[in-house]
mmCIF file of C-alpha atoms in Angstrom:
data_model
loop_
_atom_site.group_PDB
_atom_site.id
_atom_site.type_symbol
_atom_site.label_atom_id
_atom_site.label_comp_id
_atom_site.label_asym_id
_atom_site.label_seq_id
_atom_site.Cartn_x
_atom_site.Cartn_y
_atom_site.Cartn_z
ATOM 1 C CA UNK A 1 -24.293 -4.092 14.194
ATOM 2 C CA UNK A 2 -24.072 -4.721 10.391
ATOM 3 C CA UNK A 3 -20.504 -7.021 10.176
ATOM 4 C CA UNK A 4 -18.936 -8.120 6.777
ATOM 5 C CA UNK A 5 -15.610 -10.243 6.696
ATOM 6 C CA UNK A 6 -13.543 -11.288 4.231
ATOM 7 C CA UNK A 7 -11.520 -14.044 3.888
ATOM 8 C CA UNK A 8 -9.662 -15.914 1.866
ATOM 9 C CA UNK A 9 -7.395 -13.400 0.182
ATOM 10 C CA UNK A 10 -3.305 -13.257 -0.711
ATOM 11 C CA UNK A 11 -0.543 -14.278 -3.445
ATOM 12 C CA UNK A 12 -1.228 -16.703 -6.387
ATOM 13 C CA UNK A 13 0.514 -17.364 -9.738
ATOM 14 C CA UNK A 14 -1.251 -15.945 -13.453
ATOM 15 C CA UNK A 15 -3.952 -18.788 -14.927
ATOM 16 C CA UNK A 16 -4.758 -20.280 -10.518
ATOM 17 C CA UNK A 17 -8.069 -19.760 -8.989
ATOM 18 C CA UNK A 18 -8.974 -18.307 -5.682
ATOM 19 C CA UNK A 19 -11.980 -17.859 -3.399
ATOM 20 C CA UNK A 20 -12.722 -15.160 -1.267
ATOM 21 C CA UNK A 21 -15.684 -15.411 0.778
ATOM 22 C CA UNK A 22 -17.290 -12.713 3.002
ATOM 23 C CA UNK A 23 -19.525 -14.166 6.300
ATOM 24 C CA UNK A 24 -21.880 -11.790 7.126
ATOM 25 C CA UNK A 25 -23.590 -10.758 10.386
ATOM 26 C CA UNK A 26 -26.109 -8.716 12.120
ATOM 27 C CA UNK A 27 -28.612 -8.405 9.596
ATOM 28 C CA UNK A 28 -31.101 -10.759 7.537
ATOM 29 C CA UNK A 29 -28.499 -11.892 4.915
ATOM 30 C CA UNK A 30 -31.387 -13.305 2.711
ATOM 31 C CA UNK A 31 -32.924 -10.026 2.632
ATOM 32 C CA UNK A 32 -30.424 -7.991 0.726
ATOM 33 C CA UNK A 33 -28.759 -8.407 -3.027
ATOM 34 C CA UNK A 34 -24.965 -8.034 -2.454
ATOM 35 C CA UNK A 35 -22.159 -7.126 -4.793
ATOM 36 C CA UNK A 36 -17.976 -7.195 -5.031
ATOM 37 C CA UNK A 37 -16.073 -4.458 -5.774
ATOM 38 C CA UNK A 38 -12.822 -4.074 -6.085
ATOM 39 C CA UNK A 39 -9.786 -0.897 -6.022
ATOM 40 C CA UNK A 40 -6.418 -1.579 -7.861
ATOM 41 C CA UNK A 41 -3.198 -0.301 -5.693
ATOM 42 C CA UNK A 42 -3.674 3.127 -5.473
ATOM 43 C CA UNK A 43 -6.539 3.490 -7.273
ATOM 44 C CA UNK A 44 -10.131 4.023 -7.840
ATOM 45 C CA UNK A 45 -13.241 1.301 -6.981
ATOM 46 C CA UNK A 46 -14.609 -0.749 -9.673
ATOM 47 C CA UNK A 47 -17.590 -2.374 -8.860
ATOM 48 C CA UNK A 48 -17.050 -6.261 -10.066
ATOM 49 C CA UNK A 49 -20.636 -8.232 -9.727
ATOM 50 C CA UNK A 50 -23.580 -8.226 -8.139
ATOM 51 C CA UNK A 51 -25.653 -11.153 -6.741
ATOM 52 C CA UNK A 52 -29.801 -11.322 -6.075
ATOM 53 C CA UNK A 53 -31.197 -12.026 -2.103
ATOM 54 C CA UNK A 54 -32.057 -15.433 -3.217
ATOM 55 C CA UNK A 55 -29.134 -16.286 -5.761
ATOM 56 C CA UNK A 56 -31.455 -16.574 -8.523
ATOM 57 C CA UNK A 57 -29.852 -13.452 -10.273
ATOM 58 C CA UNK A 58 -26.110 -12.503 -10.894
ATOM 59 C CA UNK A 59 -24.489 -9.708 -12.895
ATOM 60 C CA UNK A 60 -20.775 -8.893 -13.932
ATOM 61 C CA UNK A 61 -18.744 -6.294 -15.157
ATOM 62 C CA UNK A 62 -17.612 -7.683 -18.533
ATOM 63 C CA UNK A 63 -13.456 -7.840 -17.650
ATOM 64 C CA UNK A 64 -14.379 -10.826 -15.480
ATOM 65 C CA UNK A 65 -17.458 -12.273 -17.373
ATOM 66 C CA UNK A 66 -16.747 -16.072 -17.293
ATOM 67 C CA UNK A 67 -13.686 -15.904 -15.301
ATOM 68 C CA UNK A 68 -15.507 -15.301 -11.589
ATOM 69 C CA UNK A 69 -18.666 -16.922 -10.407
ATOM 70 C CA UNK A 70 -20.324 -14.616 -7.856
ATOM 71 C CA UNK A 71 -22.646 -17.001 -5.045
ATOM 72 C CA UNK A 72 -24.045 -16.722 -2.082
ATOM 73 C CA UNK A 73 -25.158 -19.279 0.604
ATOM 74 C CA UNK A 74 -28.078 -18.198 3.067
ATOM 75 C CA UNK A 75 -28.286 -20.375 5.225
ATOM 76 C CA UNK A 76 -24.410 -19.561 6.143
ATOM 77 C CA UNK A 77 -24.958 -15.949 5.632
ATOM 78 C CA UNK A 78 -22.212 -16.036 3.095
ATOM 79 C CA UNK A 79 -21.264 -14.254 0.023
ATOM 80 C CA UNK A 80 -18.563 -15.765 -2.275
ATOM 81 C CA UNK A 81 -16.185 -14.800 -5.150
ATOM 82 C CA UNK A 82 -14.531 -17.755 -6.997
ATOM 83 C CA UNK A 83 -12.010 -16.615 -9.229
ATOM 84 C CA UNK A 84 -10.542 -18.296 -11.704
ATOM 85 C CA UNK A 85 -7.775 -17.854 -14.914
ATOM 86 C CA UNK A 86 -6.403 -14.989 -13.098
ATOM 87 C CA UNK A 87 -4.972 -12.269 -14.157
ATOM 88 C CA UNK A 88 -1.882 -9.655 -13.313
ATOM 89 C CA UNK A 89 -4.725 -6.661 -14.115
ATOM 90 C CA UNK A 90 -7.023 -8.549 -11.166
ATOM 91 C CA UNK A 91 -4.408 -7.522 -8.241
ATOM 92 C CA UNK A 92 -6.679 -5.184 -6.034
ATOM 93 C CA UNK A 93 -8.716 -5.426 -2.675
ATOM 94 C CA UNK A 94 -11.489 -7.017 -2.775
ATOM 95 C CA UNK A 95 -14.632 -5.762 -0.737
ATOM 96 C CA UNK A 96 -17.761 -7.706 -0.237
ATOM 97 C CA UNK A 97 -20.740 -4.723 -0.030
ATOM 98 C CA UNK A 98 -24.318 -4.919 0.631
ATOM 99 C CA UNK A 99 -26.774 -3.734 -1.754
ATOM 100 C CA UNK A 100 -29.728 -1.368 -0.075
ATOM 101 C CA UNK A 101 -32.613 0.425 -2.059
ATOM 102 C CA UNK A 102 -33.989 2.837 -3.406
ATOM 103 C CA UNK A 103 -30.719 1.963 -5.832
ATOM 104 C CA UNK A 104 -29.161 0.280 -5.575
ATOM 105 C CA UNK A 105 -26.740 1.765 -3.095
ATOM 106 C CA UNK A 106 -23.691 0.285 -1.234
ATOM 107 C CA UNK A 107 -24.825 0.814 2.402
ATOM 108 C CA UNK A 108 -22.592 -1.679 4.505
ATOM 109 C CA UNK A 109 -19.017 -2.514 3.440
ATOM 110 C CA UNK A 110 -15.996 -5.298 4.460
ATOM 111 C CA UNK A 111 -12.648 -4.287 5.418
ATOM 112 C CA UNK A 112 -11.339 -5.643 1.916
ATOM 113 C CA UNK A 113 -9.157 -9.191 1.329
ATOM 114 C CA UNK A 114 -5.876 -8.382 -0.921
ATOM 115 C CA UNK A 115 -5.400 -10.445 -3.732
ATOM 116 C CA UNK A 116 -2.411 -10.365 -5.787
ATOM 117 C CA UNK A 117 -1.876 -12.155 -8.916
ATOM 118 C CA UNK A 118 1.781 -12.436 -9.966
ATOM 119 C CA UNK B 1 -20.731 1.817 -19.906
ATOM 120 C CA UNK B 2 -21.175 5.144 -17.850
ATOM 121 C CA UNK B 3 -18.248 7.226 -17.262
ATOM 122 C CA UNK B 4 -18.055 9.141 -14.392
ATOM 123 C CA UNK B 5 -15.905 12.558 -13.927
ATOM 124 C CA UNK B 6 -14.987 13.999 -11.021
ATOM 125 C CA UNK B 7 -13.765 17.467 -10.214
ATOM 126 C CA UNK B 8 -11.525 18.317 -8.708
ATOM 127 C CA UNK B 9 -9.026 15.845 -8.641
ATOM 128 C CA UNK B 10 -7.614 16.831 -5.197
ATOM 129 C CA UNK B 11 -9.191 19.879 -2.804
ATOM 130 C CA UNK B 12 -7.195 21.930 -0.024
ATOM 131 C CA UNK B 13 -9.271 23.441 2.466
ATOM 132 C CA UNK B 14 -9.159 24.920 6.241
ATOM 133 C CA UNK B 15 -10.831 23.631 8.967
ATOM 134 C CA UNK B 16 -14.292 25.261 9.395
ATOM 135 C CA UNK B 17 -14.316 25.935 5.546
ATOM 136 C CA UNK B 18 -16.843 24.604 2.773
ATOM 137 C CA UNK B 19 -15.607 22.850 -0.423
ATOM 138 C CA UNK B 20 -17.883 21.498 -3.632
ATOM 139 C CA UNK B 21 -17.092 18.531 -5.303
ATOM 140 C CA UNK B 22 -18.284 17.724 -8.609
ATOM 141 C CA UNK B 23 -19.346 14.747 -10.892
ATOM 142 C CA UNK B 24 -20.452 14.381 -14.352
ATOM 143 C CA UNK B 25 -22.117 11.606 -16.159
ATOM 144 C CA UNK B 26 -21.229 10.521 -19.990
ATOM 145 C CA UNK B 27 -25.627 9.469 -19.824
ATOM 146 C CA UNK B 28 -28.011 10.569 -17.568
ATOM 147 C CA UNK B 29 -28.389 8.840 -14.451
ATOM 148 C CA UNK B 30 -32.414 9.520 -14.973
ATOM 149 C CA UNK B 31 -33.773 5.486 -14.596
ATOM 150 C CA UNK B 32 -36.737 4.389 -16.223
ATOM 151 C CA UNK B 33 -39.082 4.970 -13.013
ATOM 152 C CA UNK B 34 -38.039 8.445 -13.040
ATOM 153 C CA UNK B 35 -35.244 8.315 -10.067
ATOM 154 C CA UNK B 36 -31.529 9.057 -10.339
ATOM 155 C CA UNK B 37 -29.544 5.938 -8.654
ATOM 156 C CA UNK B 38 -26.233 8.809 -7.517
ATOM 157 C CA UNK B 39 -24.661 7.614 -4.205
ATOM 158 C CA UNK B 40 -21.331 9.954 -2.733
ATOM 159 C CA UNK B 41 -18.856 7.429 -0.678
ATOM 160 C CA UNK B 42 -15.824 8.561 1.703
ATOM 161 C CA UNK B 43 -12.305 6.403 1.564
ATOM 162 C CA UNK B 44 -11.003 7.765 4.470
ATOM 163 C CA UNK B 45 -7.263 6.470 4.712
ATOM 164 C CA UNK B 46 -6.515 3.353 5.535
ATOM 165 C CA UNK B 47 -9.975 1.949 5.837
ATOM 166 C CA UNK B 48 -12.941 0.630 3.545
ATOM 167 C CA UNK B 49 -15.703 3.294 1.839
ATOM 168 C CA UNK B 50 -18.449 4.329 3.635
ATOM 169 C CA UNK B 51 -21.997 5.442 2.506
ATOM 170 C CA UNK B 52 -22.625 9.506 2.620
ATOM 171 C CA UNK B 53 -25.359 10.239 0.363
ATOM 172 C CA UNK B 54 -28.072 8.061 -1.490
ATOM 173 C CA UNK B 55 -29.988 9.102 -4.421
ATOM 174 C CA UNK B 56 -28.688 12.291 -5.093
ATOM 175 C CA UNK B 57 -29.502 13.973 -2.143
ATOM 176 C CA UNK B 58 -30.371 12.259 0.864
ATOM 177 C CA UNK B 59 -28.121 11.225 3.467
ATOM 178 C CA UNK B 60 -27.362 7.811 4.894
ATOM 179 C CA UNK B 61 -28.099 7.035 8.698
ATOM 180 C CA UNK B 62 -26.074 8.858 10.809
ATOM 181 C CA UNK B 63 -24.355 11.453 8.129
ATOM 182 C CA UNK B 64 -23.811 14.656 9.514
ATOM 183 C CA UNK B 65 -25.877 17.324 7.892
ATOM 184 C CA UNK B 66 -22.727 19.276 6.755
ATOM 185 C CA UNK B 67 -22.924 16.832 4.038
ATOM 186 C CA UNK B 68 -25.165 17.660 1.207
ATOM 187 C CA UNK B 69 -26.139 16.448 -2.207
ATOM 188 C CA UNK B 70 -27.387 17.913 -5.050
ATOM 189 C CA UNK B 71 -28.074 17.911 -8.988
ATOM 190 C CA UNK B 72 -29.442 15.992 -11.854
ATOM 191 C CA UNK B 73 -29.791 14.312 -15.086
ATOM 192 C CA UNK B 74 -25.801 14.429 -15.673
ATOM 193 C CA UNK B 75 -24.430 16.975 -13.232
ATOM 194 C CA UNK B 76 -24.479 16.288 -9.443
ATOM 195 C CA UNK B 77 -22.736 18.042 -6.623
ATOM 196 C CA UNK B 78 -21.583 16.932 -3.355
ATOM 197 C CA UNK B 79 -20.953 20.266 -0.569
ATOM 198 C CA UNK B 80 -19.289 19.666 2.709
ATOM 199 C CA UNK B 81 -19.599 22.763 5.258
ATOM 200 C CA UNK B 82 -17.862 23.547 8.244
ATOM 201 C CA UNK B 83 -15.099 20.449 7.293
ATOM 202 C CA UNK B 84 -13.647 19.014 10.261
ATOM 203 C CA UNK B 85 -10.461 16.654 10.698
ATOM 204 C CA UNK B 86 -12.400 13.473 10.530
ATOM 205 C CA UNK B 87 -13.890 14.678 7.040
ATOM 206 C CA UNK B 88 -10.510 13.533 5.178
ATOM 207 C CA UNK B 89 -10.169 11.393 3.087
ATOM 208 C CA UNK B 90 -10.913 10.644 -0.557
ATOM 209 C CA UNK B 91 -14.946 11.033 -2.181
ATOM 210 C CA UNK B 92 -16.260 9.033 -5.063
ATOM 211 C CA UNK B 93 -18.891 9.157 -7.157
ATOM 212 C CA UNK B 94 -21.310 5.968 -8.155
ATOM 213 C CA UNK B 95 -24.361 5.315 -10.011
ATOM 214 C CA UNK B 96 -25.895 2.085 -9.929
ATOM 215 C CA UNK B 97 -28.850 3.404 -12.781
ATOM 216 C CA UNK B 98 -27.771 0.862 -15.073
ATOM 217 C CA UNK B 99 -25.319 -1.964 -15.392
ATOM 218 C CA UNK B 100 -22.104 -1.549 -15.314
ATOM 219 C CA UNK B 101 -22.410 0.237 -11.901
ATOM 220 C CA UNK B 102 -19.216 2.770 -12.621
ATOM 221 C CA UNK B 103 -17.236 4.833 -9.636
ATOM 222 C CA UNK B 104 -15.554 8.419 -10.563
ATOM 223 C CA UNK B 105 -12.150 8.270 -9.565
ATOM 224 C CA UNK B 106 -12.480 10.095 -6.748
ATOM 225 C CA UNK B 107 -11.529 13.583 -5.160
ATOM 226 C CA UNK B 108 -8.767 13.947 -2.424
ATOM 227 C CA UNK B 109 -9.515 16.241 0.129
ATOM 228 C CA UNK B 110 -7.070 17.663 2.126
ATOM 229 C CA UNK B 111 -6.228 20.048 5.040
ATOM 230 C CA UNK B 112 -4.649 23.173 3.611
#
């Protein structure tokens, strides 16, 4: 069974850092791009970045271009979201999502780790 | 970045009926090789999305056939037949054609 988990969620000030990491499990991690996207209290999902099967690639949406650092590590079968200068407008759930193809498409999804900035 | 409209905003419907959902593109969702990267995801409360439908119009392992998608270029449609409690929940919308991938804002539907 396809298992996501994330971790590493919960309260920090405006301008700290935080990492959420998602361990992932009953699948070939290193086979699959993955991505983070996230959903504001009560509202809709915004995807946030993507990562490549081997690292090599990354993408972000531009709101969080050079303030998060998407990375993965294989041989842990680990995805990982460092955060950092953040912001009141980054309070949401995160969820860690697998990447399938023809897409890409979000096949396999986390339960979500709340952050909230304030 | 590609803006995604849904509609309707919320949907009321009986058990056993059929309901339409709709989403528009602000660009086509047409890629470069010719496909159109349109997934359909259900929020049902309380818990995380979950894949429906995959490139327009084919559904994800273990979808129910009363699920089905449909459309193109900038127009898609997603129809749900015979709904059933366990269909509740809220539906978005998400292309992943080109970067930004962008997420309508979703459609509630609920039991009449």
């Amino acid at each position: 069974e396809v298992q996501l988990v994330e971790s590493g969620g919960g309260l920090v000030q405006p301008g700290r850092s935080m990492k959420l990491s998602c361990a992932a499990s009953g699948f070939t991690f290193n086979n699959y791009d993955m991505a983070w996207v996230c959903q504001a209290p009560k509202k809709g999902l915004e995807w946030v970045a993507t990562i490549s099967y081997d690292g090599s690639s990354t993408y972000y949406r531009d709101s969080v271009k050079g303030r998060f650092t998407i990375s993965r590590d294989n041989a842990k079968s680990t995805l990982y979201l460092q955060m950092d200068s953040l912001r009141s407008e980054d309070t949401a759930t995160y969820y860690c999502a697998r990447l399938n193809y023809p897409g890409p498409y979000m096949d396999a999804w986390g339960q979500g780790a709340s952050v909230t900035v304030s | 970045d590609v803006v995604m409209t849904q509609t309707p905003v919320s949907l009321s419907v009986s058990l056993g009926g059929q309901v339409s959902i709709s989403c528009r593109s602000s660009q086509s969702l047409v890629h470069n090789n010719g496909n159109t990267y349109l997934s359909w995801y259900l929020q049902k409360p309380g818990q995380s999305p979950q894949l429906l439908i995959y490139k327009v119009s084919n559904r994800f392992s273990g979808i129910s056939d009363r699920f089905s998608g449909s459309g193109s270029g900038t127009d898609l449609t997603l129809k749900i037949s015979r709904v059933e409690p366990d269909d509740l929940g809220v539906y978005y919308c998400g292309q992943g054609t080109q970067y930004p991938y962008t997420f309508g804002a979703g459609t509630k539907l609920e039991l009449k």
